[in-house]
C-alpha cells in the first residue's frame, strides 16, 4: 500500500517562516534566511515523502521555493485569494501566521490534483518582473494624466509633467530590456514568435503570456480559460439553471487578450472574426460574444503550446 505524502504548509514573511505538517500537526518557526532555508530543506527531507505549499507573498516566497526545489522537494506556490477562501469555507476566520501555515497545508492536500508544481525558470521570472513593473508604471501614468485635467496649480502641473516624462522613459527602457531578454533566450524567443503568428496576438500579449501564464500548454483549455478568467462557471441549483458567469482569473492577461480578440474581429479574421460574427448573428450580446472569442483565442494558443515543437 502506497502511503500518502505528508503535506507541508509554509507561511512566508519577510523575517520568518512558519511551518505546519499535515496531518501529523507538527509545527515550528525559523528565520527567513538562506542558511535556515538549507537547514529547513534537510529537516523536511528527513520526514519522508512530502509536498510543500507556499502562499505567494509579493516575491518573498521565491527564494524559498528555489531553495526547496534545488533540494529535490516538490513545491507549489498557491494563490492567496484561494487559500483565504478555503479558510473561510472551513470556518477559520482568524488569521495569524501559524494559522495560515496550517490552512496552506490543508488547502494543498485538498487541491493538489488541480495545481501545477513550481519549476524554476530564471529567464521567465525576470521577464515577469519586468512586465509587472511596466504595468505599475502604466497604471501610474493613467492616474497622473487624469489629475492633469483637474489640477490648475502651475507647480503641481510642472511636477506631474516631469513625472510623466520619467515614466515614459522608464517604459521605453523596460520594453527594450524585455525585447533583449527574449532575443537572448532562444526558447522564449521561439515561443514568442510562434504566438505572434496567431492573428490578433501582438508583442504585448505574447510577452505577457510567456511571463505570467506558465501553465499554457501544460493544462487543458478549460483550465487555461479559467486562469485567464473567461470560463463561465455553472450556476445550477434544483430547478434553477442560470447562465454561467465568468469570475476570477488573471485580470491583466484578460485585459490584454480582450484587445487581441477585438483586433482579430476588426480585421475580420476567418477564424476568430467569423466565430464572433456567428455568435452575434444568433442574437448573442456583445459581452458574451467577445468573452467567448477570447476563450477561443486562448484555446488556440493552448493547443499550439501543447503540440508545437517550439514549446517543447
JSON list of C-alpha atoms in Angstrom, two decimals, residues 261 264-282 289 293 296:
[
{"chain": "A", "resi": 261, "resn": "UNK", "atom": "CA", "xyz": [-9.60, 39.44, -29.75]},
{"chain": "A", "resi": 264, "resn": "UNK", "atom": "CA", "xyz": [-8.89, 39.97, -34.78]},
{"chain": "A", "resi": 265, "resn": "UNK", "atom": "CA", "xyz": [-12.59, 40.84, -35.05]},
{"chain": "A", "resi": 266, "resn": "UNK", "atom": "CA", "xyz": [-11.91, 44.25, -36.63]},
{"chain": "A", "resi": 267, "resn": "UNK", "atom": "CA", "xyz": [-9.71, 42.81, -39.35]},
{"chain": "A", "resi": 268, "resn": "UNK", "atom": "CA", "xyz": [-12.31, 40.05, -39.96]},
{"chain": "A", "resi": 269, "resn": "UNK", "atom": "CA", "xyz": [-10.02, 37.14, -39.16]},
{"chain": "A", "resi": 270, "resn": "UNK", "atom": "CA", "xyz": [-11.50, 34.00, -40.80]},
{"chain": "A", "resi": 271, "resn": "UNK", "atom": "CA", "xyz": [-11.31, 32.10, -37.51]},
{"chain": "A", "resi": 272, "resn": "UNK", "atom": "CA", "xyz": [-11.87, 34.46, -34.59]},
{"chain": "A", "resi": 273, "resn": "UNK", "atom": "CA", "xyz": [-13.72, 37.13, -36.55]},
{"chain": "A", "resi": 274, "resn": "UNK", "atom": "CA", "xyz": [-16.05, 34.60, -38.15]},
{"chain": "A", "resi": 275, "resn": "UNK", "atom": "CA", "xyz": [-16.64, 32.92, -34.80]},
{"chain": "A", "resi": 276, "resn": "UNK", "atom": "CA", "xyz": [-17.61, 36.25, -33.20]},
{"chain": "A", "resi": 277, "resn": "UNK", "atom": "CA", "xyz": [-19.94, 37.14, -36.08]},
{"chain": "A", "resi": 278, "resn": "UNK", "atom": "CA", "xyz": [-21.71, 33.78, -35.85]},
{"chain": "A", "resi": 279, "resn": "UNK", "atom": "CA", "xyz": [-22.44, 34.39, -32.19]},
{"chain": "A", "resi": 280, "resn": "UNK", "atom": "CA", "xyz": [-23.71, 37.91, -32.88]},
{"chain": "A", "resi": 281, "resn": "UNK", "atom": "CA", "xyz": [-25.90, 36.71, -35.75]},
{"chain": "A", "resi": 282, "resn": "UNK", "atom": "CA", "xyz": [-27.53, 34.28, -33.31]},
{"chain": "A", "resi": 289, "resn": "UNK", "atom": "CA", "xyz": [-19.62, 37.05, -27.76]},
{"chain": "A", "resi": 293, "resn": "UNK", "atom": "CA", "xyz": [-13.92, 34.87, -28.64]},
{"chain": "A", "resi": 296, "resn": "UNK", "atom": "CA", "xyz": [-11.41, 30.55, -28.29]}
]
